[in-house]
PDB file of C-alpha atoms and ligand atoms in Angstrom:
ATOM      1  CA  MET A  86      23.209 -64.742  27.522  1.00 48.00           C
ATOM      2  CA  HIS A  87      22.279 -64.763  23.862  1.00 59.00           C
ATOM      3  CA  SER A  88      25.484 -64.313  21.817  1.00 60.00           C
ATOM      4  CA  GLY A  89      23.646 -62.123  19.298  1.00 71.00           C
ATOM      5  CA  ASP A  90      22.653 -59.728  22.046  1.00 81.00           C
ATOM      6  CA  ALA A  91      26.287 -59.506  23.232  1.00 88.00           C
ATOM      7  CA  ASP A  92      27.410 -58.483  19.727  1.00 91.00           C
ATOM      8  CA  GLY A  93      24.458 -56.094  19.498  1.00 91.00           C
ATOM      9  CA  ASP A  94      25.449 -54.495  22.803  1.00 92.00           C
ATOM     10  CA  THR A  95      29.040 -54.135  21.577  1.00 93.00           C
ATOM     11  CA  ALA A  96      27.787 -52.471  18.370  1.00 94.00           C
ATOM     12  CA  LYS A  97      25.553 -50.156  20.415  1.00 94.00           C
ATOM     13  CA  THR A  98      28.480 -49.100  22.623  1.00 94.00           C
ATOM     14  CA  LEU A  99      30.763 -48.518  19.608  1.00 95.00           C
ATOM     15  CA  VAL A 100      28.180 -46.318  17.884  1.00 95.00           C
ATOM     16  CA  LEU A 101      27.580 -44.420  21.132  1.00 96.00           C
ATOM     17  CA  VAL A 102      31.324 -43.726  21.577  1.00 96.00           C
ATOM     18  CA  GLY A 103      31.529 -42.629  17.917  1.00 95.00           C
ATOM     19  CA  LEU A 104      28.546 -40.317  18.476  1.00 94.00           C
ATOM     20  CA  ILE A 105      30.139 -38.802  21.588  1.00 95.00           C
ATOM     21  CA  LEU A 106      33.413 -38.179  19.697  1.00 94.00           C
ATOM     22  CA  ASP A 107      31.443 -36.591  16.830  1.00 93.00           C
ATOM     23  CA  LEU A 108      29.524 -34.457  19.330  1.00 93.00           C
ATOM     24  CA  VAL A 109      32.731 -33.271  21.033  1.00 94.00           C
ATOM     25  CA  GLY A 110      34.130 -32.400  17.581  1.00 92.00           C
ATOM     26  CA  GLU A 111      30.978 -30.461  16.668  1.00 92.00           C
ATOM     27  CA  VAL A 112      30.969 -28.526  19.957  1.00 93.00           C
ATOM     28  CA  ILE A 113      34.621 -27.528  19.365  1.00 93.00           C
ATOM     29  CA  LEU A 114      33.773 -26.588  15.758  1.00 91.00           C
ATOM     30  CA  PHE A 115      30.790 -24.548  16.969  1.00 92.00           C
ATOM     31  CA  GLY A 116      32.999 -22.723  19.495  1.00 93.00           C
ATOM     32  CA  LEU A 117      35.574 -21.998  16.798  1.00 91.00           C
ATOM     33  CA  GLY A 118      32.797 -20.725  14.525  1.00 92.00           C
ATOM     34  CA  VAL A 119      31.684 -18.259  17.210  1.00 92.00           C
ATOM     35  CA  LEU A 120      35.297 -17.102  17.703  1.00 92.00           C
ATOM     36  CA  PHE A 121      35.826 -16.787  13.942  1.00 91.00           C
ATOM     37  CA  LEU A 122      32.735 -14.550  13.620  1.00 90.00           C
ATOM     38  CA  ALA A 123      35.258 -11.691  13.932  1.00 90.00           C
ATOM     39  CA  VAL A 124      35.808 -12.611  10.275  1.00 90.00           C
ATOM     40  CA  PRO A 125      32.137 -13.047   9.294  1.00 89.00           C
ATOM     41  CA  ILE A 126      32.693 -15.163   6.173  1.00 93.00           C
ATOM     42  CA  LEU A 127      34.995 -17.598   7.988  1.00 91.00           C
ATOM     43  CA  GLY A 128      32.815 -17.714  11.117  1.00 92.00           C
ATOM     44  CA  THR A 129      29.640 -18.352   9.106  1.00 92.00           C
ATOM     45  CA  LEU A 130      31.372 -21.102   7.142  1.00 92.00           C
ATOM     46  CA  VAL A 131      32.588 -22.888  10.293  1.00 92.00           C
ATOM     47  CA  LEU A 132      29.182 -22.462  12.001  1.00 93.00           C
ATOM     48  CA  GLY A 133      27.541 -23.894   8.879  1.00 93.00           C
ATOM     49  CA  LEU A 134      29.790 -26.943   9.091  1.00 91.00           C
ATOM     50  CA  ALA A 135      28.937 -27.294  12.796  1.00 92.00           C
ATOM     51  CA  VAL A 136      25.192 -27.208  12.013  1.00 92.00           C
ATOM     52  CA  ILE A 137      25.665 -29.914   9.344  1.00 93.00           C
ATOM     53  CA  GLY A 138      27.598 -31.880  11.972  1.00 92.00           C
ATOM     54  CA  PHE A 139      24.698 -31.705  14.426  1.00 93.00           C
ATOM     55  CA  LEU A 140      22.295 -32.933  11.711  1.00 95.00           C
ATOM     56  CA  TRP A 141      24.749 -35.760  11.035  1.00 95.00           C
ATOM     57  CA  ILE A 142      24.722 -36.728  14.724  1.00 95.00           C
ATOM     58  CA  ALA A 143      20.911 -36.785  14.685  1.00 96.00           C
ATOM     59  CA  LEU A 144      20.964 -39.065  11.600  1.00 96.00           C
ATOM     60  CA  VAL A 145      23.467 -41.480  13.174  1.00 96.00           C
ATOM     61  CA  TYR A 146      21.448 -41.470  16.385  1.00 96.00           C
ATOM     62  CA  PHE A 147      18.121 -42.300  14.753  1.00 96.00           C
ATOM     63  CA  TYR A 148      19.226 -44.642  11.955  1.00 96.00           C
ATOM     64  CA  SER A 149      21.992 -46.508  13.768  1.00 96.00           C
ATOM     65  CA  TYR A 150      22.031 -46.146  17.565  1.00 96.00           C
ATOM     66  CA  ASP A 151      18.272 -46.042  18.104  1.00 95.00           C
ATOM     67  CA  ARG A 152      17.680 -49.063  15.832  1.00 95.00           C
ATOM     68  CA  ILE A 153      20.418 -51.107  17.539  1.00 94.00           C
ATOM     69  CA  ALA A 154      19.016 -50.154  20.944  1.00 93.00           C
ATOM     70  CA  GLY A 155      15.606 -51.365  19.747  1.00 92.00           C
ATOM     71  CA  GLY A 156      17.077 -54.700  18.587  1.00 90.00           C
ATOM     72  CA  ASP A 157      16.667 -53.891  14.868  1.00 93.00           C
ATOM     73  CA  TYR A 158      20.180 -55.040  13.918  1.00 93.00           C
ATOM     74  CA  GLU A 159      19.191 -55.702  10.302  1.00 92.00           C
ATOM     75  CA  GLY A 160      17.723 -52.203   9.903  1.00 94.00           C
ATOM     76  CA  ALA A 161      20.727 -50.551  11.558  1.00 95.00           C
ATOM     77  CA  ARG A 162      23.361 -52.418   9.557  1.00 95.00           C
ATOM     78  CA  THR A 163      23.317 -50.602   6.211  1.00 95.00           C
ATOM     79  CA  PRO A 164      23.016 -47.077   7.725  1.00 96.00           C
ATOM     80  CA  THR A 165      25.911 -47.884  10.073  1.00 96.00           C
ATOM     81  CA  LEU A 166      28.086 -48.926   7.098  1.00 96.00           C
ATOM     82  CA  VAL A 167      27.130 -45.726   5.234  1.00 96.00           C
ATOM     83  CA  PHE A 168      28.011 -43.644   8.324  1.00 95.00           C
ATOM     84  CA  ALA A 169      31.340 -45.505   8.623  1.00 95.00           C
ATOM     85  CA  ILE A 170      32.249 -44.795   4.987  1.00 95.00           C
ATOM     86  CA  LEU A 171      31.165 -41.129   5.188  1.00 94.00           C
ATOM     87  CA  SER A 172      33.170 -40.680   8.412  1.00 93.00           C
ATOM     88  CA  LEU A 173      36.292 -42.221   6.874  1.00 94.00           C
ATOM     89  CA  VAL A 174      35.915 -40.178   3.664  1.00 93.00           C
ATOM     90  CA  THR A 175      35.612 -36.958   5.687  1.00 87.00           C
ATOM     91  CA  LEU A 176      38.668 -37.994   7.748  1.00 86.00           C
ATOM     92  CA  ALA A 177      36.700 -38.531  10.960  1.00 87.00           C
ATOM     93  CA  LEU A 178      38.859 -41.631  11.270  1.00 92.00           C
ATOM     94  CA  VAL A 179      38.184 -42.734  14.849  1.00 94.00           C
ATOM     95  CA  PRO A 180      34.355 -42.537  14.632  1.00 94.00           C
ATOM     96  CA  GLY A 181      34.641 -44.096  11.141  1.00 95.00           C
ATOM     97  CA  ILE A 182      36.553 -47.097  12.474  1.00 96.00           C
ATOM     98  CA  LEU A 183      34.147 -47.407  15.438  1.00 96.00           C
ATOM     99  CA  PHE A 184      31.125 -47.406  13.092  1.00 96.00           C
ATOM    100  CA  LEU A 185      32.875 -49.935  10.835  1.00 96.00           C
ATOM    101  CA  ILE A 186      33.502 -52.334  13.743  1.00 96.00           C
ATOM    102  CA  ALA A 187      29.885 -51.762  14.864  1.00 96.00           C
ATOM    103  CA  TYR A 188      28.742 -52.749  11.342  1.00 96.00           C
ATOM    104  CA  ILE A 189      30.786 -55.982  11.558  1.00 94.00           C
ATOM    105  CA  LYS A 190      29.433 -56.666  15.053  1.00 94.00           C
ATOM    106  CA  LEU A 191      25.871 -56.187  13.773  1.00 94.00           C
ATOM    107  CA  GLY A 192      26.613 -58.881  11.189  1.00 93.00           C
ATOM    108  CA  ASP A 193      27.849 -61.138  13.991  1.00 91.00           C
ATOM    109  CA  ALA A 194      24.733 -60.326  16.018  1.00 90.00           C
ATOM    110  CA  LEU A 195      22.500 -61.383  13.116  1.00 90.00           C
ATOM    111  CA  LYS A 196      24.485 -64.629  12.695  1.00 86.00           C
ATOM    112  CA  GLY A 197      24.317 -65.161  16.453  1.00 79.00           C
ATOM    113  CA  GLU A 198      20.539 -64.812  16.326  1.00 76.00           C
ATOM    114  CA  ALA A 199      20.317 -67.320  13.478  1.00 73.00           C
ATOM    115  CA  ALA A 200      22.608 -69.941  14.957  1.00 64.00           C
ATOM    116  CA  TYR A 201      24.416 -70.453  18.216  1.00 55.00           C
ATOM    117  CA  TYR A 202      25.240 -73.332  20.496  1.00 46.00           C
ATOM    118  CA  ALA A 203      23.676 -73.566  23.917  1.00 46.00           C
ATOM    119  CA  TRP A 204      27.052 -72.905  25.555  1.00 51.00           C
ATOM    120  CA  GLY A 205      27.280 -69.553  23.867  1.00 55.00           C
ATOM    121  CA  GLN A 206      29.847 -70.296  21.169  1.00 55.00           C
ATOM    122  CA  PRO A 207      29.141 -68.795  17.751  1.00 57.00           C
ATOM    123  CA  ALA A 208      27.909 -71.563  15.512  1.00 57.00           C
ATOM    124  CA  PRO A 209      28.677 -71.883  11.827  1.00 57.00           C
ATOM    125  CA  LEU A 210      25.714 -70.553   9.902  1.00 59.00           C
ATOM    126  CA  VAL A 211      23.317 -73.334   9.015  1.00 57.00           C
ATOM    127  CA  PHE A 212      21.080 -72.395   6.132  1.00 56.00           C
ATOM    128  CA  PRO A 213      17.945 -74.481   6.157  1.00 55.00           C
ATOM    129  CA  ALA A 214      18.130 -76.905   3.275  1.00 53.00           C
ATOM    130  CA  PRO A 215      14.887 -78.184   1.795  1.00 51.00           C
ATOM    131  CA  LEU A 216      13.399 -80.428   4.448  1.00 51.00           C
ATOM    132  CA  SER A 217      13.940 -84.060   3.683  1.00 52.00           C
ATOM    133  CA  GLY A 218      11.709 -86.438   5.628  1.00 59.00           C
ATOM    134  CA  GLY A 219      12.596 -87.178   9.201  1.00 71.00           C
ATOM    135  CA  SER A 220      14.232 -83.918  10.265  1.00 78.00           C
ATOM    136  CA  ARG A 221      13.287 -80.317  10.855  1.00 83.00           C
ATOM    137  CA  TYR A 222      15.153 -77.211  11.839  1.00 84.00           C
ATOM    138  CA  CYS A 223      15.227 -75.475  15.183  1.00 86.00           C
ATOM    139  CA  THR A 224      13.709 -71.978  14.907  1.00 84.00           C
ATOM    140  CA  TYR A 225      16.081 -70.887  17.675  1.00 84.00           C
ATOM    141  CA  CYS A 226      19.520 -72.155  16.615  1.00 89.00           C
ATOM    142  CA  GLY A 227      18.850 -73.406  13.084  1.00 85.00           C
ATOM    143  CA  ARG A 228      20.237 -76.898  13.615  1.00 86.00           C
ATOM    144  CA  PRO A 229      18.444 -79.985  12.391  1.00 85.00           C
ATOM    145  CA  SER A 230      16.782 -82.401  14.782  1.00 84.00           C
ATOM    146  CA  PRO A 231      14.760 -85.575  14.249  1.00 83.00           C
ATOM    147  CA  ALA A 232      11.152 -84.679  13.502  1.00 80.00           C
ATOM    148  CA  SER A 233      10.033 -86.821  16.409  1.00 82.00           C
ATOM    149  CA  SER A 234      11.980 -84.903  19.091  1.00 84.00           C
ATOM    150  CA  ALA A 235      10.175 -82.375  21.211  1.00 85.00           C
ATOM    151  CA  PHE A 236      13.425 -80.537  21.981  1.00 87.00           C
ATOM    152  CA  CYS A 237      16.288 -79.361  19.773  1.00 87.00           C
ATOM    153  CA  ALA A 238      19.320 -81.676  19.807  1.00 83.00           C
ATOM    154  CA  GLY A 239      21.565 -78.639  19.388  1.00 85.00           C
ATOM    155  CA  CYS A 240      20.398 -76.117  21.947  1.00 91.00           C
ATOM    156  CA  GLY A 241      17.627 -77.833  23.882  1.00 88.00           C
ATOM    157  CA  ALA A 242      14.926 -75.354  22.850  1.00 88.00           C
ATOM    158  CA  ARG A 243      11.414 -76.689  22.457  1.00 87.00           C
ATOM    159  CA  MET A 244      10.763 -77.508  18.803  1.00 83.00           C
ATOM    160  CA  THR A 245       7.903 -75.484  17.388  1.00 74.00           C
ATOM    161  CA  GLY A 246       5.985 -75.635  14.139  1.00 63.00           C
ATOM    162  CA  ALA A 247       5.067 -78.535  11.931  1.00 54.00           C
ATOM    163  CA  PRO A 248       7.793 -81.021  10.903  1.00 51.00           C
TER     164      PRO A 248
HETATM  165 ZN1   ZN B 390      18.179 -75.366  18.626  1.00 66.17          ZN
END
């Protein structure tokens, strides 16, 4: 299993749990709003908050969960951080912490995609240095191999592209 996908799956699950908690909160808020309609101003205010909450859930779903599910970890990362901060600021602490961990996991997933050892351990990030004669970098794990090898010395993937 690709280590980046494992982190991506963890992030996806965290965002999903956060969304479910938010949804439960909004349903309770909506119910309270209906009850409070006995006092129209209060009921309308609470229902208004519930409607904003449902819009919020739609935003988190489309900009975070849906992107993670589609493998767009890079695209989901910044929205997920924004959702984490907004949740924490509005005292939705548990979803906020879940989104924050998801954001960190998305970072791990991106690192895992850039570099990982064949046995599934996270590799230190290897940033391609300017190519100096005789070696080239694996497009799969990012580690250098002799230009003459057909397979990566690090992960065993077939070397592609020109040396
Ligand atoms: Zn490799």
